[in-house]
Amino acid sequence: MDKTTGKPAVQHKNPLARTLLEKLDYDQLTNCMRCGFCLPACPTFSETGMEPASPRGRIAMMKAAVDGIMVPDQQFEDQMSLCLGCRACEPACPADVKYGQLIEQTREAIEEHASHSLPVKVVRRTVFKHLFPKRGSLKLLGGSLSLYQKSGLRRAVRSTGMMKLLPRSLSEMEAVLPEASSKGVVERLGTFYPAQGEPIAKVALFRGCIMDVMFANTNVNTVELLSAAGFDVYIPESQVCCGALHAHSGEMKDARKLAATNIDTFKQLEIDYIVSNAGGCGALLVEYDHLMQEDAAYRDPAQWFASRVVDVSTLVVEKGRIPTFAQPEAPLQDSKLKVTYQDSCHLRNVMKGASAPRVLMKQVANTEFVEMAEADRCCGSAGIYNIVQPEMAGSILEHKMEHANNTQAGFMLTSNPGCLLQMKLGIEQHSCNHDMQAMHIVDFLHERMVKSQ
């Protein structure tokens, strides 16, 4: 053992093994007691029953590679890619192993040695360096998608069968995409929206990247909900993508660049909270302190930032004045509208925000909340997982919809855009009640918010 680093004094011949030794937190690897509490929490283990497809199994492979016991081969890389990154193993772990950090460190190491084909290199460079980080590119994407959806081109493409040329996972996602727009929340509401009544606190909305293109209405509704709950809302225009998809894909340098820009942007505002309405974004934002811990210039500012990040539902319930909610049209014969909820994995497991959405749903008059079995289990979306791992994602979704159908709910609510699209797809493919609607919880509440007189 190297006394300086606390890591094995191994001379690895394999380049990936050397990088894993450099990047992986060895203390976290040795913290795993192999107790197995993580096994039933892991969706990929539940689907396969295979030890390497579990958090315990993956950690064992990481440690074996670092210790020089095994060479990290293609099977090693495949199992690291198969992980959803849902982090359901973390709350189940009695040793508090930071599995999410370990899997991202491993993927960063793998990406440094990856040999992608030219088309994959072009796609990754376009997406990670020229699309997500740049607001202008996102607006162009939103405008182009909007034109495609509204001009009749979408109908023409589908009628000619051209969608069959795409991988099935992409054509399925295209079918459930919401209406895109080049006008995000700032273009619609400006950079400041005042509280209704006496302000409780000053907050800043993290608008996201794809969120502000594909779900701009949800961002607008979030601002208006926060205002009704008593918050002055700032929307800094120079904010950028959170970097979550970069981090999950091994592009950690770019994730840190984006984090630095966001920290600088929000630090200029004298705000009490930074509000997220997307569990996937929020989970990285709340861990900017870990992401930037090796950067002396950003270590303290990142802690300031992370300490202020909160999900919109949690903020409204714990700090706000909860608005009055009622159904737009009362159900017939005194019956109540049934509503169920699919947890965002990152909101539940990382941001610890499982209870607040349920509290708000129960505030809506003439509504019955029905808890779905295994609502805390991943739906299979996981960023772009449903595109790159369609078989596993499809199997997980099918089982999810079995539980959703059993609720007989009219609305399936969630708190993350990726989960929302996945549940729309699930309703399309597997629901026995095609009248069921998937909605972001903010949109559901906003639609039922009783306007103050």
XYZ file of C-alpha atoms in Angstrom:
453
model
C 0.000 0.000 0.000
C 1.304 3.447 -0.925
C 1.581 5.433 2.325
C 1.189 8.764 0.500
C -1.997 8.015 -1.434
C -3.490 5.211 0.659
C -3.953 3.222 -2.544
C -2.435 -0.095 -3.643
C 1.187 0.142 -4.775
C 0.474 -1.712 -7.992
C 2.244 -1.175 -11.318
C -0.547 -1.719 -13.823
C 0.291 -2.656 -17.393
C -3.297 -2.005 -18.495
C -3.860 1.737 -19.247
C -7.488 1.712 -18.023
C -6.485 0.023 -14.770
C -3.873 2.760 -14.192
C -6.498 5.467 -14.726
C -8.969 3.694 -12.441
C -6.291 3.573 -9.729
C -5.750 7.312 -10.166
C -9.390 8.369 -10.189
C -11.294 5.990 -7.909
C -11.799 6.858 -4.237
C -10.180 3.822 -2.636
C -11.704 4.558 0.777
C -15.166 4.258 -0.762
C -14.214 0.983 -2.456
C -13.070 -0.508 0.861
C -16.131 0.841 2.720
C -18.342 -1.677 0.897
C -18.986 -4.522 3.386
C -20.555 -6.791 0.732
C -23.613 -7.119 2.987
C -26.043 -7.240 0.035
C -28.551 -4.647 1.277
C -28.155 -2.913 -2.091
C -29.227 -5.952 -4.124
C -33.027 -5.672 -3.840
C -32.795 -1.901 -4.383
C -30.968 -2.273 -7.712
C -33.176 -2.432 -10.849
C -30.559 -4.103 -13.055
C -29.901 -6.816 -10.466
C -33.648 -7.376 -10.074
C -33.989 -7.777 -13.839
C -30.985 -10.071 -14.353
C -30.299 -11.743 -11.008
C -26.594 -11.452 -11.861
C -24.087 -10.338 -9.222
C -21.998 -8.224 -11.678
C -25.175 -6.254 -12.470
C -25.490 -5.120 -8.836
C -23.815 -2.237 -6.992
C -21.927 -4.733 -4.814
C -20.769 -6.618 -7.881
C -19.688 -3.483 -9.727
C -17.758 -2.207 -6.707
C -16.061 -5.605 -6.417
C -15.001 -5.354 -10.061
C -13.752 -1.783 -9.582
C -11.668 -2.830 -6.582
C -10.357 -5.945 -8.328
C -9.227 -3.811 -11.276
C -7.518 -1.285 -9.004
C -5.883 -4.034 -6.905
C -4.511 -5.722 -10.020
C -6.583 -8.871 -9.530
C -8.440 -8.483 -12.833
C -7.929 -6.617 -16.079
C -10.830 -4.270 -16.857
C -12.068 -5.779 -20.107
C -15.152 -5.283 -22.293
C -17.359 -7.149 -19.819
C -16.192 -4.727 -17.112
C -17.102 -1.746 -19.294
C -20.456 -3.284 -20.268
C -21.511 -3.714 -16.632
C -20.532 -0.144 -15.789
C -22.609 1.051 -18.752
C -25.572 -1.118 -17.717
C -25.899 0.759 -14.420
C -28.815 3.207 -14.486
C -27.157 5.562 -12.027
C -30.453 5.750 -10.101
C -28.528 5.563 -6.806
C -31.279 3.630 -5.042
C -28.440 1.589 -3.515
C -27.200 4.567 -1.494
C -30.147 4.947 0.935
C -30.098 1.140 1.362
C -26.380 1.029 2.230
C -25.605 0.819 5.992
C -21.981 1.829 5.322
C -22.988 4.973 3.397
C -20.890 4.018 0.364
C -20.947 6.837 -2.217
C -21.721 4.561 -5.131
C -22.818 7.430 -7.390
C -19.380 9.001 -7.110
C -17.661 5.686 -7.787
C -19.643 4.935 -10.946
C -19.011 8.429 -12.341
C -15.274 8.167 -11.573
C -15.229 4.796 -13.334
C -17.071 6.107 -16.377
C -14.705 9.069 -16.584
C -11.762 6.654 -16.627
C -13.405 4.463 -19.275
C -14.175 7.478 -21.468
C -10.532 8.601 -21.376
C -9.572 5.320 -23.062
C -12.659 4.812 -25.224
C -12.178 4.232 -28.936
C -15.360 5.577 -30.501
C -16.264 5.283 -34.158
C -16.238 8.502 -36.176
C -20.069 8.892 -36.155
C -20.159 8.427 -32.354
C -17.333 10.942 -31.916
C -19.216 13.479 -34.039
C -22.455 12.968 -32.102
C -20.754 13.211 -28.701
C -18.814 16.334 -29.676
C -21.924 17.972 -31.142
C -24.115 17.183 -28.150
C -21.695 17.729 -25.282
C -19.658 20.657 -26.622
C -21.915 22.535 -29.036
C -25.527 21.844 -28.042
C -26.073 21.583 -24.275
C -23.557 24.281 -23.227
C -24.848 26.945 -25.631
C -28.183 28.688 -25.272
C -28.161 29.809 -28.904
C -27.843 26.223 -30.121
C -30.655 25.124 -27.825
C -32.942 27.892 -29.108
C -32.163 26.809 -32.658
C -32.981 23.211 -31.726
C -36.239 24.286 -30.104
C -37.251 26.364 -33.105
C -36.390 23.586 -35.543
C -38.325 20.982 -33.562
C -41.282 23.345 -33.270
C -41.286 23.855 -37.043
C -41.049 20.096 -37.559
C -43.985 19.476 -35.220
C -46.317 22.234 -36.445
C -45.622 22.525 -40.169
C -46.963 19.148 -41.194
C -43.454 17.780 -41.717
C -43.852 15.468 -38.726
C -47.019 13.975 -40.182
C -45.357 13.581 -43.577
C -42.298 11.864 -42.128
C -44.471 9.413 -40.230
C -46.748 8.683 -43.190
C -43.792 7.804 -45.441
C -42.417 5.336 -42.918
C -39.123 7.220 -42.597
C -39.229 6.823 -38.812
C -38.531 3.127 -39.326
C -35.023 4.077 -40.443
C -34.248 5.263 -36.915
C -33.458 2.900 -34.030
C -36.704 1.829 -32.379
C -35.861 3.614 -29.127
C -35.489 6.956 -30.933
C -38.672 6.584 -32.977
C -40.595 5.700 -29.809
C -39.274 8.788 -28.041
C -40.142 11.004 -31.016
C -43.760 9.893 -30.725
C -44.127 11.209 -27.153
C -42.117 14.439 -27.391
C -44.010 17.523 -26.144
C -44.269 20.679 -28.229
C -40.863 22.312 -28.457
C -40.205 26.042 -28.468
C -37.368 28.477 -29.067
C -38.851 30.781 -26.406
C -37.897 29.742 -22.910
C -38.961 31.079 -19.540
C -36.840 34.263 -19.757
C -38.313 35.173 -23.157
C -41.808 34.719 -21.691
C -41.508 36.135 -18.180
C -38.262 38.102 -18.049
C -35.516 37.670 -15.472
C -37.585 38.640 -12.385
C -41.078 37.665 -11.255
C -42.383 39.103 -7.970
C -44.030 37.233 -5.124
C -47.758 37.442 -4.535
C -48.169 39.119 -1.181
C -45.362 39.685 1.309
C -42.161 38.011 -0.003
C -40.906 35.109 2.096
C -37.525 34.748 0.390
C -35.600 35.466 -2.785
C -35.062 32.431 -5.002
C -33.474 31.762 -8.381
C -34.866 29.256 -10.865
C -32.471 26.823 -12.508
C -34.152 26.594 -15.910
C -32.073 23.746 -17.372
C -31.143 23.204 -21.021
C -33.493 20.705 -22.686
C -35.994 21.557 -19.944
C -36.275 25.112 -21.286
C -36.722 23.883 -24.873
C -39.034 20.878 -24.526
C -40.733 21.825 -21.240
C -40.711 25.621 -21.285
C -44.335 25.702 -20.112
C -43.308 23.766 -17.001
C -40.628 26.358 -16.269
C -43.195 29.152 -16.625
C -45.631 27.274 -14.397
C -42.873 26.733 -11.838
C -42.196 30.454 -11.609
C -45.903 31.250 -11.195
C -46.296 28.527 -8.545
C -43.318 29.889 -6.614
C -44.736 33.398 -6.847
C -48.104 32.225 -5.531
C -46.286 30.499 -2.664
C -44.663 33.794 -1.664
C -41.262 33.877 -3.351
C -39.563 36.564 -5.405
C -38.172 34.637 -8.379
C -35.006 35.533 -10.299
C -34.095 33.754 -13.548
C -30.446 34.541 -14.387
C -30.084 34.612 -18.146
C -26.404 33.582 -18.286
C -26.926 30.212 -16.577
C -26.034 27.110 -18.597
C -26.659 23.343 -18.625
C -26.118 21.721 -15.210
C -23.656 19.183 -16.654
C -25.506 16.053 -15.446
C -25.507 14.277 -18.804
C -21.820 15.133 -19.220
C -20.994 13.701 -15.792
C -23.012 10.522 -16.367
C -21.246 10.008 -19.718
C -17.707 10.410 -18.419
C -17.230 13.991 -19.696
C -16.243 15.320 -16.284
C -14.024 18.178 -17.492
C -16.913 19.694 -19.419
C -19.255 19.103 -16.458
C -16.897 21.117 -14.239
C -16.682 23.956 -16.783
C -20.464 24.219 -16.830
C -20.599 24.072 -13.042
C -18.092 26.928 -12.794
C -20.226 29.108 -15.085
C -23.368 28.392 -13.062
C -21.640 29.046 -9.755
C -20.349 32.414 -11.017
C -23.791 33.311 -12.375
C -25.828 32.504 -9.277
C -23.212 33.761 -6.808
C -23.794 37.291 -8.128
C -27.381 37.172 -6.863
C -28.237 37.721 -3.222
C -30.604 34.761 -3.068
C -31.746 32.348 -0.403
C -32.446 29.310 -2.576
C -31.680 27.876 -6.015
C -34.786 26.039 -7.215
C -34.804 22.972 -9.451
C -37.880 21.406 -11.048
C -35.963 18.479 -12.597
C -34.696 15.769 -10.280
C -31.875 14.809 -12.640
C -30.516 18.361 -12.734
C -31.045 18.970 -9.041
C -29.068 15.886 -8.051
C -25.916 17.204 -9.711
C -26.486 20.801 -8.623
C -26.717 19.749 -4.987
C -23.391 17.930 -5.393
C -21.448 20.744 -7.052
C -19.379 20.842 -3.851
C -18.140 17.311 -4.565
C -17.741 17.973 -8.284
C -15.523 21.021 -7.654
C -13.690 19.841 -4.541
C -10.315 19.624 -6.318
C -10.587 23.191 -7.635
C -9.263 25.571 -4.974
C -10.849 28.609 -6.647
C -14.327 27.054 -6.650
C -14.307 24.850 -3.550
C -15.990 27.382 -1.253
C -18.301 28.943 -3.891
C -19.439 25.421 -4.871
C -20.343 24.697 -1.247
C -22.303 27.969 -1.142
C -24.154 26.946 -4.308
C -24.877 23.342 -3.295
C -26.190 24.360 0.127
C -28.923 26.471 -1.520
C -30.237 23.947 -4.055
C -33.768 22.698 -3.356
C -36.564 21.048 -5.316
C -39.601 23.215 -6.023
C -42.029 20.925 -4.151
C -39.805 20.797 -1.067
C -39.437 24.589 -1.010
C -43.172 25.239 -1.332
C -44.037 22.733 1.402
C -41.288 23.598 3.883
C -40.886 27.355 3.400
C -43.778 28.689 1.337
C -47.462 29.511 1.633
C -49.095 26.503 -0.010
C -51.632 27.802 -2.545
C -55.190 26.521 -2.691
C -55.698 23.779 -5.278
C -58.938 22.438 -6.725
C -60.021 20.416 -9.760
C -60.992 22.601 -12.771
C -64.153 20.513 -13.015
C -65.420 18.628 -9.969
C -65.704 14.853 -10.529
C -69.213 13.534 -11.006
C -71.275 12.019 -8.176
C -68.837 13.061 -5.465
C -66.220 10.652 -6.820
C -62.586 11.641 -6.465
C -60.019 11.817 -9.237
C -57.304 9.223 -8.637
C -53.702 10.409 -8.881
C -50.492 8.421 -8.496
C -46.826 9.381 -8.480
C -43.594 8.010 -9.944
C -40.576 9.131 -7.956
C -37.665 10.751 -9.724
C -34.772 8.554 -8.570
C -32.399 11.476 -8.159
C -34.959 13.594 -6.325
C -35.680 10.757 -3.922
C -32.246 9.186 -3.474
C -29.963 12.226 -3.748
C -32.060 15.290 -2.901
C -34.163 13.362 -0.326
C -37.328 14.936 -1.718
C -39.846 12.066 -1.703
C -42.419 13.419 0.728
C -43.095 16.982 -0.475
C -44.665 16.070 -3.864
C -47.033 13.724 -2.064
C -47.974 16.429 0.424
C -48.873 18.799 -2.415
C -50.893 16.204 -4.344
C -52.985 15.563 -1.255
C -53.782 19.292 -1.052
C -55.840 19.204 -4.271
C -59.566 19.123 -3.538
C -61.587 16.154 -4.874
C -58.421 14.160 -5.474
C -57.465 10.747 -4.108
C -53.769 9.982 -4.015
C -53.038 6.295 -4.682
C -49.537 5.153 -3.760
C -48.091 3.007 -6.533
C -46.211 -0.164 -5.636
C -42.470 0.308 -6.172
C -42.931 3.998 -6.994
C -39.368 4.430 -5.767
C -37.935 2.046 -8.397
C -36.384 3.560 -11.530
C -38.641 3.837 -14.583
C -35.751 3.145 -16.983
C -35.305 6.658 -18.331
C -32.096 7.649 -16.502
C -30.976 10.498 -18.765
C -30.350 8.860 -22.136
C -30.284 5.310 -20.753
C -33.537 4.404 -22.528
C -31.810 5.254 -25.825
C -28.438 3.578 -25.253
C -29.773 0.585 -23.277
C -33.244 0.101 -24.812
C -33.682 -3.587 -23.866
C -33.086 -3.120 -20.154
C -35.012 0.172 -20.105
C -37.955 -1.470 -21.861
C -38.065 -4.372 -19.429
C -37.966 -2.037 -16.427
C -40.705 0.143 -17.929
C -42.983 -2.817 -18.593
C -42.807 -3.863 -14.937
C -43.341 -0.273 -13.857
C -46.543 -0.049 -15.881
C -47.917 -3.202 -14.249
C -47.900 -1.310 -10.970
C -49.191 1.882 -12.588
C -52.160 0.057 -14.097
C -53.044 -1.418 -10.707
C -53.607 2.074 -9.290
C -56.388 2.794 -11.829
C -55.269 6.421 -11.632
C -56.296 9.096 -14.100
C -52.989 10.951 -13.693
C -49.426 9.685 -13.393
C -47.324 12.515 -11.964
C -43.561 12.847 -11.683
C -40.902 15.490 -11.011
C -38.388 14.983 -13.806
C -38.683 15.495 -17.580
C -36.959 12.223 -18.470
C -39.294 10.273 -16.187
C -42.238 12.130 -17.705
C -41.362 11.090 -21.258
C -40.731 7.525 -20.114
C -44.124 7.350 -18.406
C -45.815 8.778 -21.509
C -44.167 5.986 -23.478
C -45.261 3.458 -20.874
C -48.885 4.593 -21.106
C -48.691 4.410 -24.895
C -47.273 0.887 -24.897
C -48.526 -0.868 -21.784
C -51.411 0.978 -20.155
C -54.782 -0.727 -19.890
C -56.220 2.748 -19.245
C -55.284 4.928 -22.205
C -57.119 7.848 -20.593
C -54.318 8.007 -18.016
C -52.236 11.165 -18.434
C -48.588 11.618 -17.482
C -47.823 15.118 -16.182
C -45.107 16.987 -14.362
C -46.391 17.664 -10.854
C -45.853 21.416 -11.323
C -48.115 21.452 -14.396
C -50.780 19.447 -12.567
C -50.738 21.820 -9.589
C -50.557 24.979 -11.707
C -53.608 23.903 -13.689
C -55.512 23.542 -10.402
C -54.149 26.582 -8.595
C -56.999 28.783 -7.403
C -56.143 32.334 -8.406
C -56.171 34.846 -5.574
C -58.875 37.467 -5.788
